[in-house]
Amino acid sequence: LIERIGDAGKRLHTGRSRNDQVALDIRMYLMDETADIEEMLIHTLNVLVDLASDHTETIMPGYTHLQKAQPVTFAHHLMAYFEMFKRDLSRLRDCRKRTNVMPLGSGALAGTTYPLGFDRITNNSLDGVSDRDFVIELANCLALVMMHLSRFCEELILWSSNEFSFVEMDDAFSTGSSIMPQKKNPDVAELIRGKAGRVYGHLMGLLTTMKGNRRCRLSCKERIAFQRGTRSCRKNGILFNRTRQST
């Protein structure tokens, strides 16, 4: 860069350090990922409302302890998940506010005297480069999203079984059996349930990493693990892109 633009290239890192740049990169990445997950949650909410509107008079048994208890409408049952995902959306939006803070200027830990011209920056330089609360908070929000997805998928798995026969999963989200052709396995729903544990594990891993470190920078492996966790939430939203066709 210095060869191409001269002395201006020498000032590229003025007032900046790898420490605060890593902190900034993580914040920027998570804000983008959070926005994508929010969009998928909004889509899921819209699909649930549309489905509920079509089934306001569809009566189904309500269960407690997996025993038939009281009659409810299918719409009422779906709207219970609407409320869960609506809370998830609210938590993610609130979490993004605390992620949207500029740490540049914190340097390695004690700050810099160069004015960088940002409106909202971290109040303490040492905290600015060591803070990963926003990462843990987002992981917690995503763990709740995955818990709600897992609950929903468990019901889809039960409802699609012969014993219930409430819904039929679309072929795009099911697989067959090589020796039992009568089977239609709800594999996508089962995979989402399984991936919930992965996100829980990332949350515990982050908490364990941070519990004794005053200044902690996520390692490459830890960053990759967290990226995979957010991608799991993003990919699992695919199930609901065609919810109408699969119920």
mmCIF file of C-alpha atoms in Angstrom:
data_model
loop_
_atom_site.group_PDB
_atom_site.id
_atom_site.type_symbol
_atom_site.label_atom_id
_atom_site.label_comp_id
_atom_site.label_asym_id
_atom_site.label_seq_id
_atom_site.Cartn_x
_atom_site.Cartn_y
_atom_site.Cartn_z
ATOM 1 C CA LEU A 1 0.000 0.000 0.000
ATOM 2 C CA ILE A 2 2.864 2.368 0.798
ATOM 3 C CA GLU A 3 4.357 1.628 -2.627
ATOM 4 C CA ARG A 4 1.053 2.497 -4.293
ATOM 5 C CA ILE A 5 -0.045 5.608 -2.377
ATOM 6 C CA GLY A 6 3.123 6.790 -0.642
ATOM 7 C CA ASP A 7 3.366 8.129 2.938
ATOM 8 C CA ALA A 8 -0.412 8.004 3.407
ATOM 9 C CA GLY A 9 -0.088 4.211 3.595
ATOM 10 C CA LYS A 10 2.059 4.563 6.711
ATOM 11 C CA ARG A 11 -0.865 6.118 8.523
ATOM 12 C CA LEU A 12 -3.189 3.172 7.836
ATOM 13 C CA HIS A 13 -2.958 1.945 11.427
ATOM 14 C CA THR A 14 -2.859 5.343 13.083
ATOM 15 C CA GLY A 15 -4.950 5.200 16.230
ATOM 16 C CA ARG A 16 -5.789 1.565 15.653
ATOM 17 C CA SER A 17 -4.592 -1.782 16.901
ATOM 18 C CA ARG A 18 -5.264 -5.375 15.936
ATOM 19 C CA ASN A 19 -7.047 -5.643 19.279
ATOM 20 C CA ASP A 20 -9.730 -3.081 18.600
ATOM 21 C CA GLN A 21 -9.944 -4.056 14.926
ATOM 22 C CA VAL A 22 -10.761 -7.642 15.902
ATOM 23 C CA ALA A 23 -13.362 -6.351 18.359
ATOM 24 C CA LEU A 24 -14.845 -4.202 15.585
ATOM 25 C CA ASP A 25 -14.865 -7.060 13.056
ATOM 26 C CA ILE A 26 -16.735 -9.336 15.461
ATOM 27 C CA ARG A 27 -19.334 -6.643 16.122
ATOM 28 C CA MET A 28 -19.811 -5.929 12.414
ATOM 29 C CA TYR A 29 -20.098 -9.623 11.580
ATOM 30 C CA LEU A 30 -22.627 -10.303 14.339
ATOM 31 C CA MET A 31 -24.740 -7.281 13.427
ATOM 32 C CA ASP A 32 -24.989 -8.561 9.848
ATOM 33 C CA GLU A 33 -25.798 -12.098 10.981
ATOM 34 C CA THR A 34 -28.352 -10.846 13.497
ATOM 35 C CA ALA A 35 -30.098 -8.798 10.821
ATOM 36 C CA ASP A 36 -30.353 -11.886 8.597
ATOM 37 C CA ILE A 37 -31.794 -13.988 11.426
ATOM 38 C CA GLU A 38 -34.270 -11.226 12.245
ATOM 39 C CA GLU A 39 -35.507 -11.267 8.645
ATOM 40 C CA MET A 40 -36.071 -15.017 8.803
ATOM 41 C CA LEU A 41 -37.917 -14.690 12.099
ATOM 42 C CA ILE A 42 -40.157 -12.024 10.575
ATOM 43 C CA HIS A 43 -40.858 -14.364 7.659
ATOM 44 C CA THR A 44 -41.642 -17.185 10.101
ATOM 45 C CA LEU A 45 -44.021 -14.927 12.032
ATOM 46 C CA ASN A 46 -45.827 -13.982 8.818
ATOM 47 C CA VAL A 47 -46.165 -17.636 7.801
ATOM 48 C CA LEU A 48 -47.554 -18.573 11.215
ATOM 49 C CA VAL A 49 -50.129 -15.767 11.029
ATOM 50 C CA ASP A 50 -51.180 -16.835 7.519
ATOM 51 C CA LEU A 51 -51.537 -20.465 8.591
ATOM 52 C CA ALA A 52 -53.433 -19.504 11.729
ATOM 53 C CA SER A 53 -55.816 -17.370 9.656
ATOM 54 C CA ASP A 54 -56.680 -20.437 7.570
ATOM 55 C CA HIS A 55 -57.363 -22.618 10.609
ATOM 56 C CA THR A 56 -59.383 -20.520 13.043
ATOM 57 C CA GLU A 57 -62.088 -23.202 13.022
ATOM 58 C CA THR A 58 -59.860 -26.263 12.749
ATOM 59 C CA ILE A 59 -60.376 -28.142 16.016
ATOM 60 C CA MET A 60 -57.610 -30.312 17.425
ATOM 61 C CA PRO A 61 -56.911 -31.898 20.801
ATOM 62 C CA GLY A 62 -54.787 -29.967 23.247
ATOM 63 C CA TYR A 63 -52.373 -32.142 25.183
ATOM 64 C CA THR A 64 -50.909 -32.164 28.670
ATOM 65 C CA HIS A 65 -48.427 -34.904 29.604
ATOM 66 C CA LEU A 66 -48.946 -36.124 26.016
ATOM 67 C CA GLN A 67 -52.511 -37.007 26.971
ATOM 68 C CA LYS A 68 -55.574 -35.473 25.345
ATOM 69 C CA ALA A 69 -56.789 -32.691 27.623
ATOM 70 C CA GLN A 70 -58.953 -29.960 26.079
ATOM 71 C CA PRO A 71 -59.992 -29.057 22.537
ATOM 72 C CA VAL A 72 -58.224 -26.077 20.957
ATOM 73 C CA THR A 73 -58.023 -24.648 17.481
ATOM 74 C CA PHE A 74 -55.005 -25.259 15.308
ATOM 75 C CA ALA A 75 -54.768 -21.480 14.950
ATOM 76 C CA HIS A 76 -54.476 -21.042 18.711
ATOM 77 C CA HIS A 77 -51.716 -23.637 18.866
ATOM 78 C CA LEU A 78 -49.768 -21.991 16.050
ATOM 79 C CA MET A 79 -50.096 -18.573 17.647
ATOM 80 C CA ALA A 80 -48.385 -19.902 20.754
ATOM 81 C CA TYR A 81 -45.265 -20.313 18.612
ATOM 82 C CA PHE A 82 -45.903 -16.884 17.124
ATOM 83 C CA GLU A 83 -45.534 -15.428 20.623
ATOM 84 C CA MET A 84 -42.311 -17.369 21.237
ATOM 85 C CA PHE A 85 -40.671 -16.247 18.013
ATOM 86 C CA LYS A 86 -41.907 -12.691 18.537
ATOM 87 C CA ARG A 87 -40.041 -12.607 21.852
ATOM 88 C CA ASP A 88 -36.972 -13.996 20.095
ATOM 89 C CA LEU A 89 -37.162 -11.179 17.548
ATOM 90 C CA SER A 90 -37.471 -8.574 20.306
ATOM 91 C CA ARG A 91 -34.451 -10.001 22.148
ATOM 92 C CA LEU A 92 -32.312 -10.012 19.006
ATOM 93 C CA ARG A 93 -33.190 -6.405 18.214
ATOM 94 C CA ASP A 94 -32.343 -5.370 21.752
ATOM 95 C CA CYS A 95 -29.091 -7.324 21.645
ATOM 96 C CA ARG A 96 -28.100 -5.638 18.373
ATOM 97 C CA LYS A 97 -28.333 -2.223 20.053
ATOM 98 C CA ARG A 98 -25.580 -3.194 22.481
ATOM 99 C CA THR A 99 -23.516 -4.746 19.709
ATOM 100 C CA ASN A 100 -23.661 -1.525 17.673
ATOM 101 C CA VAL A 101 -20.857 0.229 19.564
ATOM 102 C CA MET A 102 -17.581 1.407 18.001
ATOM 103 C CA PRO A 103 -14.461 0.045 19.800
ATOM 104 C CA LEU A 104 -11.890 1.599 17.436
ATOM 105 C CA GLY A 105 -9.596 3.926 19.309
ATOM 106 C CA SER A 106 -9.271 1.600 22.274
ATOM 107 C CA GLY A 107 -5.916 0.434 20.944
ATOM 108 C CA ALA A 108 -4.372 -2.515 22.745
ATOM 109 C CA LEU A 109 -6.050 -1.560 26.036
ATOM 110 C CA ALA A 110 -5.281 2.036 27.048
ATOM 111 C CA GLY A 111 -6.702 4.005 24.135
ATOM 112 C CA THR A 112 -5.202 6.526 21.748
ATOM 113 C CA THR A 113 -4.964 10.306 21.662
ATOM 114 C CA TYR A 114 -5.923 10.504 17.990
ATOM 115 C CA PRO A 115 -9.458 11.837 17.364
ATOM 116 C CA LEU A 116 -11.355 9.291 15.263
ATOM 117 C CA GLY A 117 -14.622 11.177 14.803
ATOM 118 C CA PHE A 118 -17.249 8.581 15.775
ATOM 119 C CA ASP A 119 -20.499 9.566 17.478
ATOM 120 C CA ARG A 120 -20.819 6.516 19.709
ATOM 121 C CA ILE A 121 -17.778 4.750 21.078
ATOM 122 C CA THR A 122 -16.984 2.511 24.006
ATOM 123 C CA ASN A 123 -16.610 4.423 27.264
ATOM 124 C CA ASN A 124 -13.579 2.524 28.496
ATOM 125 C CA SER A 125 -10.716 1.417 26.250
ATOM 126 C CA LEU A 126 -9.793 -1.659 28.278
ATOM 127 C CA ASP A 127 -13.405 -2.800 28.284
ATOM 128 C CA GLY A 128 -13.681 -1.887 24.606
ATOM 129 C CA VAL A 129 -11.118 -4.477 23.491
ATOM 130 C CA SER A 130 -11.970 -7.146 26.078
ATOM 131 C CA ASP A 131 -15.769 -6.981 26.058
ATOM 132 C CA ARG A 132 -17.459 -10.040 24.587
ATOM 133 C CA ASP A 133 -20.717 -9.680 26.501
ATOM 134 C CA PHE A 134 -22.516 -8.917 23.260
ATOM 135 C CA VAL A 135 -21.290 -12.217 21.799
ATOM 136 C CA ILE A 136 -22.538 -14.180 24.802
ATOM 137 C CA GLU A 137 -25.813 -12.264 24.801
ATOM 138 C CA LEU A 138 -26.389 -13.073 21.150
ATOM 139 C CA ALA A 139 -25.469 -16.726 21.729
ATOM 140 C CA ASN A 140 -28.035 -16.798 24.540
ATOM 141 C CA CYS A 141 -30.679 -15.265 22.259
ATOM 142 C CA LEU A 142 -29.882 -17.809 19.559
ATOM 143 C CA ALA A 143 -30.046 -20.650 22.082
ATOM 144 C CA LEU A 144 -33.594 -19.556 22.895
ATOM 145 C CA VAL A 145 -34.441 -19.387 19.187
ATOM 146 C CA MET A 146 -33.143 -22.929 18.738
ATOM 147 C CA MET A 147 -35.069 -24.121 21.790
ATOM 148 C CA HIS A 148 -38.297 -22.764 20.303
ATOM 149 C CA LEU A 149 -37.469 -24.273 16.906
ATOM 150 C CA SER A 150 -36.762 -27.596 18.611
ATOM 151 C CA ARG A 151 -40.109 -27.516 20.412
ATOM 152 C CA PHE A 152 -41.921 -26.760 17.174
ATOM 153 C CA CYS A 153 -40.043 -29.481 15.304
ATOM 154 C CA GLU A 154 -40.804 -32.039 18.003
ATOM 155 C CA GLU A 155 -44.498 -31.372 17.506
ATOM 156 C CA LEU A 156 -44.151 -31.630 13.726
ATOM 157 C CA ILE A 157 -42.416 -34.985 14.193
ATOM 158 C CA LEU A 158 -45.243 -36.247 16.427
ATOM 159 C CA TRP A 159 -48.001 -34.791 14.270
ATOM 160 C CA SER A 160 -46.597 -36.394 11.109
ATOM 161 C CA SER A 161 -46.529 -39.882 12.639
ATOM 162 C CA ASN A 162 -49.255 -42.431 11.893
ATOM 163 C CA GLU A 163 -50.362 -42.287 15.508
ATOM 164 C CA PHE A 164 -51.278 -38.603 15.141
ATOM 165 C CA SER A 165 -51.586 -37.990 11.381
ATOM 166 C CA PHE A 166 -52.285 -34.278 11.931
ATOM 167 C CA VAL A 167 -49.892 -33.094 9.193
ATOM 168 C CA GLU A 168 -47.960 -34.503 6.276
ATOM 169 C CA MET A 169 -44.434 -33.260 5.778
ATOM 170 C CA ASP A 170 -43.522 -32.094 2.295
ATOM 171 C CA ASP A 171 -41.210 -34.454 0.391
ATOM 172 C CA ALA A 172 -38.568 -31.705 0.347
ATOM 173 C CA PHE A 173 -38.229 -32.058 4.132
ATOM 174 C CA SER A 174 -38.557 -35.830 4.410
ATOM 175 C CA THR A 175 -36.688 -38.995 3.451
ATOM 176 C CA GLY A 176 -37.753 -42.549 2.811
ATOM 177 C CA SER A 177 -36.400 -45.899 3.888
ATOM 178 C CA SER A 178 -34.560 -48.401 1.711
ATOM 179 C CA ILE A 179 -36.252 -51.402 3.365
ATOM 180 C CA MET A 180 -39.459 -49.831 4.718
ATOM 181 C CA PRO A 181 -41.103 -47.975 1.817
ATOM 182 C CA GLN A 182 -44.134 -47.030 3.900
ATOM 183 C CA LYS A 183 -42.018 -44.688 6.018
ATOM 184 C CA LYS A 184 -41.686 -40.941 5.521
ATOM 185 C CA ASN A 185 -39.094 -39.652 7.941
ATOM 186 C CA PRO A 186 -39.237 -35.972 9.032
ATOM 187 C CA ASP A 187 -35.466 -35.645 8.776
ATOM 188 C CA VAL A 188 -35.222 -31.860 8.518
ATOM 189 C CA ALA A 189 -37.215 -31.383 11.722
ATOM 190 C CA GLU A 190 -35.054 -33.991 13.440
ATOM 191 C CA LEU A 191 -31.853 -32.300 12.271
ATOM 192 C CA ILE A 192 -33.008 -28.945 13.636
ATOM 193 C CA ARG A 193 -33.738 -30.549 17.002
ATOM 194 C CA GLY A 194 -30.258 -32.060 17.012
ATOM 195 C CA LYS A 195 -28.561 -28.792 16.059
ATOM 196 C CA ALA A 196 -30.119 -27.023 19.033
ATOM 197 C CA GLY A 197 -27.565 -28.808 21.216
ATOM 198 C CA ARG A 198 -24.732 -27.391 19.133
ATOM 199 C CA VAL A 199 -25.874 -23.820 19.800
ATOM 200 C CA TYR A 200 -26.256 -24.575 23.524
ATOM 201 C CA GLY A 201 -22.688 -25.884 23.468
ATOM 202 C CA HIS A 202 -21.368 -22.712 21.835
ATOM 203 C CA LEU A 203 -23.038 -20.643 24.562
ATOM 204 C CA MET A 204 -21.432 -22.690 27.336
ATOM 205 C CA GLY A 205 -18.100 -22.603 25.519
ATOM 206 C CA LEU A 206 -18.167 -18.803 25.328
ATOM 207 C CA LEU A 207 -19.134 -18.472 28.990
ATOM 208 C CA THR A 208 -16.315 -20.833 29.978
ATOM 209 C CA THR A 209 -13.798 -18.967 27.821
ATOM 210 C CA MET A 210 -14.710 -15.603 29.336
ATOM 211 C CA LYS A 211 -15.170 -16.574 32.981
ATOM 212 C CA GLY A 212 -11.576 -15.901 34.025
ATOM 213 C CA ASN A 213 -10.178 -13.596 31.364
ATOM 214 C CA ARG A 214 -9.947 -9.848 31.872
ATOM 215 C CA ARG A 215 -8.739 -9.303 28.329
ATOM 216 C CA CYS A 216 -9.912 -12.032 26.018
ATOM 217 C CA ARG A 217 -9.786 -12.169 22.252
ATOM 218 C CA LEU A 218 -11.605 -15.063 20.633
ATOM 219 C CA SER A 219 -9.266 -17.497 18.926
ATOM 220 C CA CYS A 220 -9.748 -18.436 15.291
ATOM 221 C CA LYS A 221 -11.311 -21.765 16.297
ATOM 222 C CA GLU A 222 -13.732 -20.035 18.686
ATOM 223 C CA ARG A 223 -14.752 -17.496 16.052
ATOM 224 C CA ILE A 224 -15.347 -20.276 13.526
ATOM 225 C CA ALA A 225 -17.407 -22.213 16.080
ATOM 226 C CA PHE A 226 -19.582 -19.203 16.791
ATOM 227 C CA GLN A 227 -20.012 -18.496 13.081
ATOM 228 C CA ARG A 228 -21.226 -22.049 12.633
ATOM 229 C CA GLY A 229 -23.697 -21.506 15.442
ATOM 230 C CA THR A 230 -25.213 -18.438 13.805
ATOM 231 C CA ARG A 231 -25.278 -20.223 10.470
ATOM 232 C CA SER A 232 -27.209 -23.078 12.087
ATOM 233 C CA CYS A 233 -29.936 -20.639 13.074
ATOM 234 C CA ARG A 234 -29.926 -19.110 9.591
ATOM 235 C CA LYS A 235 -30.051 -22.466 7.801
ATOM 236 C CA ASN A 236 -32.731 -23.829 10.096
ATOM 237 C CA GLY A 237 -35.008 -20.998 9.031
ATOM 238 C CA ILE A 238 -35.268 -22.751 5.659
ATOM 239 C CA LEU A 239 -37.793 -25.159 7.168
ATOM 240 C CA PHE A 240 -40.336 -22.391 7.508
ATOM 241 C CA ASN A 241 -39.941 -20.973 4.014
ATOM 242 C CA ARG A 242 -42.426 -23.594 2.879
ATOM 243 C CA THR A 243 -44.445 -24.206 6.033
ATOM 244 C CA ARG A 244 -47.715 -23.715 4.216
ATOM 245 C CA GLN A 245 -46.925 -26.480 1.747
ATOM 246 C CA SER A 246 -45.711 -28.900 4.415
ATOM 247 C CA THR A 247 -48.744 -28.809 6.708
#
